[in-house]
Amino acid sequence: MKKNDPNRKDIKGLTPIKTTKEWKLLYFQHDRPGLEESSHPTGLCRHCELRDSCTLPKRRSGVWHCEFYKATARKKTSLYENVINQLKKAEDVVHFDQDICRILAETTNELIVHFPVKMDGGTVTMLTGYRVQHNNALGPFKGGLRFHPLVDIDEIRALSTLMTWKTAITNIPFGGAKGGLQIDPADYSIQELEKITRRFTFALGNNIGPEYDIPAPDVNTNPQIMAWILDTYMSTVTPNERNRCLHVVTGKPIEAGGSKGRYKATGQGIVFLIEKWAKDNGFNLKGATFTVQGFGNVGSWAARLMKKHGSKLIAVEDITGVILNKEGIDPDDLADYVEEHGGVLDYPKAKPIDHETFFKTKADIFIPAALENQITAETAEILNVKLVAEGANGPTDPEGDKVLQRKKIDVIPDILCNSGGVIVSYFEWLQNKRSEFWDLDEVDYKLHKMIVDAYERVRDTAEKFKVDWRTAAHIVAISRLELVYKERGIFP
Ligand code: NAD
């Protein structure tokens, strides 16, 4: 059944009631019994990207309805524009070679694939997938695959560029790439999702490969999806090569060639860096409070590992709702609840709050671990924390960044802060190539060393050039790429 079919019963208790051409919106009516407009915990639909600035009606008397998603006019800022402006900001401080800056301001390859998939009911759906390869001067292209209804070429371009910076900062021999499918996985059965993943992998063909471009999990993708990609890719090569391509994808389940510690790697990296920041600033993490936006892989693992330091999680926002408990929320218990219920909505050991109250909540540390452009001029203004540790990619827009700097809120920028995932992906890739299997202590030890070394490079650069940490992180990344280009020259 098509997404805009008015008869379609949607998952998550939402039923579509209207589509408008102008905005390409789907309206949904909440059909959860007892959940009236006034009792909706967020007060505003979390699916609508425009949030407060949306001019379309959000409520009708007696029922809750919301905008599901809309097309191009939706985005207030282009993530790619932000990423390129940040590159220019670093160029203004260190006068990098302009030829190299011109190379880095462009992506190398951009692939858009349209492919058919047969659904459970026998109908055929056409889907659109993306893979953007930004740069491979330092090694094979590397980056996640995102399954989300708002995925588009601008977003994937931006995320692939951020991957190049990330691998350069951490001294990993990889380049940067990113891919995605414009779908909401929750709309499909598990069998459909497997078919979609396999067909997408087949459509990508030799544009990915263990020594060429290596995908990994990102928003709404997981080890199971990585295993399907591996299996599909392996099925397209000769029997002789089959076991030589285990490293075509990382973030696999352990049994399928994954690495110990990969599942928690991004969260673990964030917590190693928060530990380091706390040590550098004489800050005691025991009893410190923190809030998390996004309670998926990254957010939930960061929260669980912060608990080990005696820090207290007090508020969480995800796509389903926002919750607060100033006495503390047990991240392990919440993770079990989210696993069972699909989100934090109605978590019984905390009270529902709205988006604005979430941002206003006083805490020591804020970990954004959802999507991009969440910390804007408005939300940064009400944010009441000492440190923002960016788990998500691009969570702060340029205006939000200025406000954070003015308010002297420390920021561990995304390209450093969430690099734990790609670092352990690199370990997984190495283990697969060498037919090795490292234990968890070894993975954690090596991750700690690499990510703290990167932190020190960024910190020292910020001090040397007297710039904010985001600009410093870019300077570290671009300096490394500049050196490599200068040594190797430009072909021919
Ligand atoms: P995930 O799919 O596991 O979780 C995403 C979370 O964000 C969910 O809890 C979802 O409910 C929430 N969310 C989505 N839209 C939201 C909204 N509008 N408001 C509030 N919450 C919302 O994804 P993930 O793998 O945890 O990735 C989260 C972020 O971290 C992304 O920006 C991703 O690019 C980045 N990241 C992930 C990895 C990784 O290893 N998975 C590595 C580096 C960076």
XYZ file of C-alpha atoms and ligand atoms in Angstrom:
536
model
C 0.000 0.000 0.000
C 1.355 3.431 -0.905
C 2.473 5.850 1.753
C -0.196 8.401 0.820
C -2.981 5.867 0.551
C -5.703 7.234 2.842
C -6.761 3.727 3.797
C -3.371 2.794 5.058
C -3.149 1.952 8.740
C 0.199 3.181 9.868
C 2.375 1.758 12.547
C 3.067 3.453 15.863
C -0.629 4.121 16.345
C -0.923 6.733 13.622
C -3.462 6.640 10.816
C -3.041 8.870 7.744
C -5.977 11.204 7.177
C -4.893 13.708 4.533
C -2.217 14.536 1.986
C -1.615 18.017 0.614
C 0.251 18.548 -2.629
C 1.859 21.804 -1.639
C 3.781 20.400 1.265
C 3.650 16.728 0.385
C 2.535 16.108 3.908
C 0.762 13.206 5.380
C -1.474 13.951 8.278
C -1.977 11.318 10.861
C -4.603 10.940 13.460
C -3.575 9.395 16.724
C -5.620 6.297 17.311
C -4.188 5.369 20.666
C -7.223 5.210 22.935
C -7.200 7.818 25.668
C -4.418 9.925 24.198
C -6.083 13.273 23.673
C -4.513 16.399 22.301
C -4.025 17.923 25.716
C -2.326 14.827 27.073
C 0.150 14.437 24.235
C 3.446 14.451 26.086
C 5.438 16.510 23.646
C 2.707 19.018 22.878
C 4.058 19.048 19.339
C 4.566 16.285 16.841
C 8.142 15.083 16.755
C 7.813 14.033 13.111
C 7.509 17.607 11.847
C 10.911 19.082 11.120
C 9.559 22.616 11.046
C 8.423 22.330 14.631
C 7.323 25.722 15.983
C 7.766 27.520 12.675
C 5.358 25.207 10.869
C 2.382 27.241 9.736
C 0.131 24.313 9.009
C -2.482 23.403 11.600
C -1.174 20.993 14.178
C -4.290 20.360 16.178
C -7.950 19.794 15.679
C -10.323 19.644 18.543
C -10.457 16.322 20.270
C -7.836 14.512 18.217
C -4.129 14.700 17.836
C -2.807 14.897 14.336
C 0.574 15.653 12.947
C 2.639 16.143 9.832
C 4.635 13.107 8.979
C 7.124 14.488 6.545
C 7.467 16.969 3.776
C 9.594 17.568 0.744
C 12.258 20.026 -0.311
C 10.994 23.296 1.149
C 11.264 21.709 4.588
C 14.836 22.396 5.554
C 15.670 25.668 7.239
C 19.394 25.236 6.640
C 21.294 23.005 4.269
C 23.582 20.716 6.209
C 26.021 20.640 3.306
C 26.160 24.436 3.253
C 26.976 24.373 6.977
C 29.722 21.814 6.418
C 31.328 23.826 3.607
C 31.077 27.069 5.599
C 32.872 25.365 8.449
C 35.641 24.329 6.041
C 35.960 27.983 4.969
C 36.116 29.069 8.601
C 39.144 26.805 9.128
C 40.710 28.123 5.891
C 40.431 31.661 7.247
C 42.544 30.759 10.261
C 45.198 28.625 8.584
C 45.856 29.629 5.020
C 45.634 26.179 3.475
C 46.651 25.546 -0.115
C 43.687 26.815 -2.160
C 43.950 24.002 -4.748
C 43.559 21.449 -1.983
C 40.667 23.346 -0.432
C 38.931 23.317 -3.822
C 39.349 19.536 -3.985
C 37.992 19.077 -0.467
C 35.004 21.333 -1.124
C 33.687 18.806 -3.668
C 32.588 15.200 -3.362
C 34.335 12.603 -5.558
C 31.379 10.409 -6.583
C 27.634 10.742 -6.042
C 25.458 7.768 -6.810
C 21.652 7.829 -6.803
C 19.917 4.520 -7.433
C 16.231 3.826 -8.016
C 15.226 0.208 -7.634
C 12.060 -1.859 -7.385
C 11.153 -4.092 -4.430
C 8.250 -6.510 -4.248
C 6.275 -5.966 -1.042
C 4.589 -8.663 1.058
C 1.229 -8.067 -0.618
C 2.749 -8.573 -4.098
C 2.809 -4.875 -5.123
C 6.061 -3.323 -6.358
C 7.496 -0.185 -4.729
C 10.191 2.003 -6.273
C 12.796 3.205 -3.771
C 15.607 5.749 -3.928
C 19.030 5.180 -2.408
C 22.182 7.270 -2.185
C 25.895 6.695 -1.766
C 28.199 9.693 -1.774
C 31.963 9.191 -1.707
C 33.580 12.402 -0.593
C 37.299 11.694 -0.540
C 39.669 8.707 -0.490
C 43.081 10.348 -0.259
C 43.757 8.641 3.073
C 42.285 5.219 2.268
C 39.078 3.452 1.157
C 35.835 5.399 1.413
C 34.132 4.707 4.735
C 30.807 5.717 6.230
C 27.391 4.668 7.472
C 24.091 3.942 5.786
C 21.038 5.787 7.078
C 17.432 4.644 6.544
C 15.197 7.664 7.157
C 12.299 9.353 5.320
C 14.168 12.682 5.262
C 17.358 11.339 3.683
C 18.311 13.344 0.611
C 21.408 14.055 -1.460
C 22.262 17.257 0.454
C 22.287 15.429 3.776
C 24.321 12.495 2.467
C 26.840 14.834 0.809
C 27.300 16.649 4.103
C 27.610 13.479 6.158
C 30.132 11.983 3.726
C 32.277 15.131 4.049
C 32.119 14.932 7.843
C 33.364 11.330 7.567
C 36.470 12.516 5.700
C 37.251 14.975 8.494
C 36.557 12.335 11.150
C 38.883 9.700 9.742
C 41.573 12.352 9.189
C 41.400 13.638 12.784
C 41.656 10.151 14.247
C 44.533 9.078 11.960
C 42.600 6.173 10.471
C 43.573 5.049 6.951
C 40.096 5.655 5.536
C 38.377 8.312 3.488
C 34.816 9.574 3.855
C 31.499 8.365 2.436
C 27.867 8.081 3.466
C 24.751 6.510 2.086
C 21.107 6.204 2.770
C 17.658 5.146 1.772
C 14.690 7.460 1.850
C 12.439 5.164 3.893
C 11.076 4.774 7.388
C 11.994 1.165 8.263
C 9.036 1.051 10.654
C 6.747 1.130 7.593
C 7.945 -2.278 6.449
C 7.794 -5.849 7.676
C 11.084 -7.527 8.547
C 10.899 -9.574 5.328
C 10.365 -6.403 3.278
C 13.247 -4.681 5.052
C 15.547 -7.584 4.211
C 14.496 -7.468 0.541
C 14.970 -3.676 0.446
C 18.441 -3.938 1.991
C 19.533 -6.708 -0.346
C 18.162 -4.985 -3.425
C 19.844 -1.696 -2.415
C 23.157 -3.546 -1.927
C 22.745 -5.145 -5.349
C 21.989 -1.734 -6.887
C 25.165 -0.315 -5.327
C 27.099 -3.223 -6.922
C 30.816 -2.613 -7.238
C 30.451 0.930 -5.985
C 31.091 -0.596 -2.560
C 33.822 -3.124 -1.773
C 36.140 -4.231 1.063
C 39.101 -2.240 -0.277
C 37.062 0.489 -1.933
C 34.034 1.682 0.048
C 32.910 0.143 3.328
C 29.442 0.932 4.750
C 28.452 0.690 8.440
C 25.345 1.301 10.595
C 23.847 4.756 11.131
C 20.354 6.036 11.983
C 17.800 3.195 11.767
C 20.294 0.618 10.537
C 21.828 -2.078 12.718
C 24.035 -5.220 12.770
C 21.267 -7.328 11.186
C 21.104 -4.975 8.197
C 24.916 -5.103 7.912
C 24.745 -8.936 7.878
C 22.254 -8.828 4.959
C 24.533 -6.444 3.069
C 27.494 -8.758 3.645
C 25.563 -11.825 2.544
C 24.247 -10.108 -0.600
C 27.672 -8.788 -1.538
C 29.284 -12.203 -0.917
C 26.669 -13.851 -3.131
C 27.699 -11.705 -6.079
C 31.427 -12.630 -6.051
C 33.132 -15.875 -7.100
C 33.346 -18.696 -4.503
C 37.095 -18.118 -4.300
C 36.688 -14.516 -3.245
C 33.755 -15.086 -0.901
C 35.728 -15.300 2.320
C 38.024 -12.502 1.321
C 35.293 -9.890 1.476
C 34.119 -10.115 5.081
C 35.313 -6.546 5.535
C 32.974 -5.081 2.887
C 30.861 -3.792 5.758
C 31.483 -3.104 9.465
C 29.172 -3.084 12.463
C 28.234 -6.709 11.714
C 26.930 -9.110 14.378
C 29.875 -10.839 16.125
C 28.936 -14.225 14.627
C 28.997 -12.730 11.116
C 32.496 -11.288 11.568
C 31.778 -8.255 13.744
C 34.118 -6.877 16.382
C 33.584 -7.026 20.087
C 32.751 -3.558 21.367
C 31.445 -2.192 18.035
C 27.836 -2.034 19.282
C 28.797 0.413 22.057
C 31.794 2.018 20.322
C 30.311 5.429 19.501
C 28.834 5.811 23.000
C 32.052 4.508 24.539
C 34.116 7.027 22.569
C 31.864 9.869 23.736
C 32.263 8.802 27.368
C 36.074 8.451 27.057
C 36.118 12.051 25.808
C 33.789 13.336 28.530
C 36.118 11.637 31.065
C 39.099 13.392 29.482
C 37.280 16.762 29.425
C 36.332 16.290 33.102
C 39.953 15.489 34.000
C 41.291 18.507 32.072
C 38.750 20.796 33.752
C 38.936 19.382 37.287
C 35.274 18.377 37.007
C 33.876 15.482 39.037
C 31.628 13.190 36.986
C 30.293 11.455 40.099
C 26.890 12.972 40.760
C 27.069 15.131 37.602
C 23.773 15.437 35.713
C 23.261 14.941 31.992
C 20.526 14.956 29.357
C 20.384 12.977 26.112
C 18.551 13.629 22.851
C 18.086 10.373 20.910
C 18.049 7.080 22.767
C 19.120 4.742 19.970
C 22.517 3.101 19.600
C 24.615 6.186 20.358
C 22.489 7.903 23.008
C 21.583 4.813 24.986
C 25.160 3.505 25.134
C 26.579 6.881 26.090
C 23.985 7.099 28.902
C 24.662 3.560 30.140
C 28.409 4.146 30.234
C 27.996 7.500 32.014
C 26.130 5.618 34.744
C 29.369 3.745 35.511
C 30.903 7.102 36.499
C 28.045 7.785 38.909
C 26.577 10.484 36.644
C 22.807 10.981 36.652
C 20.616 10.963 33.537
C 17.732 13.384 34.161
C 16.014 14.012 30.808
C 15.700 12.220 27.480
C 14.070 13.180 24.191
C 13.485 10.851 21.273
C 11.151 10.689 18.277
C 8.284 9.403 20.439
C 8.406 11.813 23.378
C 10.354 13.694 26.052
C 10.782 12.624 29.685
C 12.238 14.107 32.877
C 13.079 12.802 36.320
C 15.355 15.034 38.380
C 16.002 12.160 40.793
C 17.580 10.247 37.927
C 16.546 7.835 35.180
C 18.266 4.457 35.105
C 19.670 4.215 31.531
C 19.703 0.384 31.590
C 16.078 0.235 32.665
C 15.128 2.859 30.064
C 17.012 0.941 27.359
C 14.977 -2.191 28.214
C 11.781 -0.118 28.069
C 12.728 1.408 24.684
C 13.579 -2.038 23.332
C 10.109 -3.232 24.269
C 8.033 -0.136 23.442
C 10.003 1.470 20.599
C 10.656 4.781 22.385
C 10.676 6.709 25.658
C 7.005 7.733 25.397
C 4.992 6.753 28.502
C 8.072 5.560 30.434
C 6.469 5.124 33.849
C 9.433 6.236 36.003
C 9.623 9.786 34.610
C 7.175 12.543 33.749
C 6.441 13.787 30.228
C 7.732 17.257 29.345
C 7.838 19.282 26.136
C 10.696 19.996 23.717
C 11.381 23.459 25.136
C 11.469 22.280 28.751
C 13.917 19.564 27.688
C 16.330 22.165 26.321
C 15.825 24.401 29.372
C 16.560 21.612 31.858
C 19.614 22.544 33.919
C 22.288 19.837 33.717
C 26.066 19.604 33.547
C 26.310 17.809 30.218
C 24.074 17.551 27.137
C 24.600 14.701 24.679
C 22.729 15.269 21.392
C 22.527 11.822 19.772
C 19.654 12.109 17.294
C 19.668 14.115 14.085
C 21.266 17.269 12.664
C 20.384 20.959 13.250
C 18.894 20.436 16.716
C 20.961 23.083 18.536
C 19.853 26.292 16.858
C 20.072 29.926 17.952
C 16.800 29.417 19.852
C 17.573 26.132 21.586
C 21.198 27.109 22.326
C 19.889 30.250 24.008
C 17.865 28.233 26.536
C 20.407 25.433 26.973
C 21.689 25.405 30.558
C 24.741 23.107 30.577
C 28.533 23.266 30.873
C 29.391 20.840 28.071
C 27.800 19.696 24.812
C 29.257 16.342 23.737
C 28.047 15.888 20.160
C 27.112 12.261 19.584
C 25.022 13.037 16.502
C 26.461 14.285 13.228
C 25.843 17.995 12.638
C 23.560 18.523 15.683
C 24.513 22.220 15.986
C 23.779 24.718 13.229
C 26.114 27.719 12.710
C 23.824 30.146 14.568
C 23.513 27.726 17.454
C 27.285 27.397 17.503
C 27.724 31.163 17.883
C 25.362 31.183 20.855
C 27.190 28.273 22.532
C 30.473 30.166 22.115
C 29.007 33.382 23.489
C 27.627 31.489 26.487
C 31.040 29.819 26.952
C 29.546 26.337 26.819
C 32.295 23.842 25.971
C 31.690 21.723 22.869
C 33.323 18.446 21.912
C 32.490 18.639 18.188
C 30.842 15.768 16.310
C 33.789 14.919 14.044
C 35.839 14.184 17.164
C 33.165 13.224 19.675
C 31.392 10.456 17.750
C 34.503 9.051 16.049
C 34.531 5.989 18.354
C 32.225 4.216 15.903
C 34.512 4.551 12.910
C 37.595 3.783 15.021
C 36.169 0.415 16.096
C 34.876 -0.132 12.551
C 38.520 0.204 11.499
C 39.442 -2.434 14.124
C 36.727 -4.724 12.747
C 38.018 -4.219 9.196
C 41.572 -5.045 10.333
C 40.470 -8.154 12.233
C 38.557 -9.418 9.175
C 41.535 -8.822 6.878
C 43.927 -10.602 9.234
C 41.495 -13.337 10.341
C 41.957 -12.184 13.922
C 39.521 -11.816 16.778
C 40.378 -9.309 19.488
C 38.933 -9.396 22.983
C 36.902 -6.518 24.376
C 39.680 -5.182 26.624
C 41.993 -4.887 23.635
C 39.325 -3.074 21.574
C 38.525 -0.654 24.420
C 42.198 -0.030 25.187
C 43.003 0.788 21.555
C 39.857 2.909 21.159
C 40.742 4.893 24.270
C 44.261 5.550 23.003
C 43.202 6.648 19.519
C 40.324 8.869 20.564
C 42.180 10.558 23.436
C 45.159 11.209 21.126
C 42.738 12.868 18.681
C 41.236 14.914 21.541
C 44.694 16.152 22.502
C 45.480 17.127 18.910
C 42.251 19.140 18.726
C 42.731 20.713 22.178
C 46.323 21.746 21.403
C 45.293 23.161 18.024
C 42.491 25.178 19.653
C 45.024 26.612 22.111
C 47.624 27.294 19.420
C 45.265 29.188 17.078
C 42.977 30.510 19.830
C 39.896 29.135 18.073
C 36.836 27.130 19.090
C 37.128 23.344 19.137
C 35.054 22.796 16.002
C 37.370 25.023 13.976
C 40.373 23.348 15.612
C 39.074 19.884 14.698
C 38.721 21.009 11.069
C 42.240 22.445 11.101
C 43.612 19.093 12.334
C 41.725 17.176 9.625
C 42.509 19.500 6.723
C 46.181 19.800 7.709
C 46.538 16.026 7.463
C 44.813 15.884 4.088
C 46.846 18.830 2.803
C 50.076 17.064 3.739
C 49.056 13.877 1.955
C 48.045 15.751 -1.206
C 51.311 17.712 -1.190
C 53.392 14.564 -0.821
C 51.527 12.606 -3.457
C 50.776 15.385 -5.910
C 47.799 15.575 -8.231
C 47.519 12.950 -10.984
C 48.684 13.057 -13.778
P 19.481 5.220 15.994
O 18.578 5.026 14.852
O 19.958 4.035 16.745
O 18.817 6.248 17.054
C 18.346 7.500 16.666
C 17.627 8.108 17.863
O 17.264 9.450 17.557
C 16.328 7.381 18.218
O 16.205 7.314 19.625
C 15.253 8.300 17.638
O 14.024 8.164 18.329
C 15.884 9.646 17.869
N 15.331 10.689 17.009
C 15.144 10.660 15.670
N 14.607 11.813 15.255
C 14.476 12.593 16.346
C 13.972 13.896 16.561
N 13.512 14.628 15.556
N 13.985 14.391 17.832
C 14.448 13.652 18.863
N 14.933 12.396 18.709
C 14.931 11.883 17.467
O 20.711 6.055 15.420
P 22.193 6.154 16.012
O 23.025 5.155 15.312
O 22.145 6.170 17.494
O 22.638 7.582 15.454
C 22.319 8.793 16.142
C 23.226 9.901 15.631
O 24.588 9.538 15.848
C 23.125 10.203 14.133
O 23.366 11.572 13.913
C 24.263 9.395 13.539
O 24.703 9.902 12.288
C 25.310 9.590 14.617
N 26.371 8.583 14.631
C 26.080 7.249 14.742
C 27.125 6.328 14.788
C 26.879 4.853 14.990
O 27.854 4.128 15.187
N 25.660 4.373 14.981
C 28.449 6.774 14.679
C 28.705 8.137 14.575
C 27.650 9.032 14.553
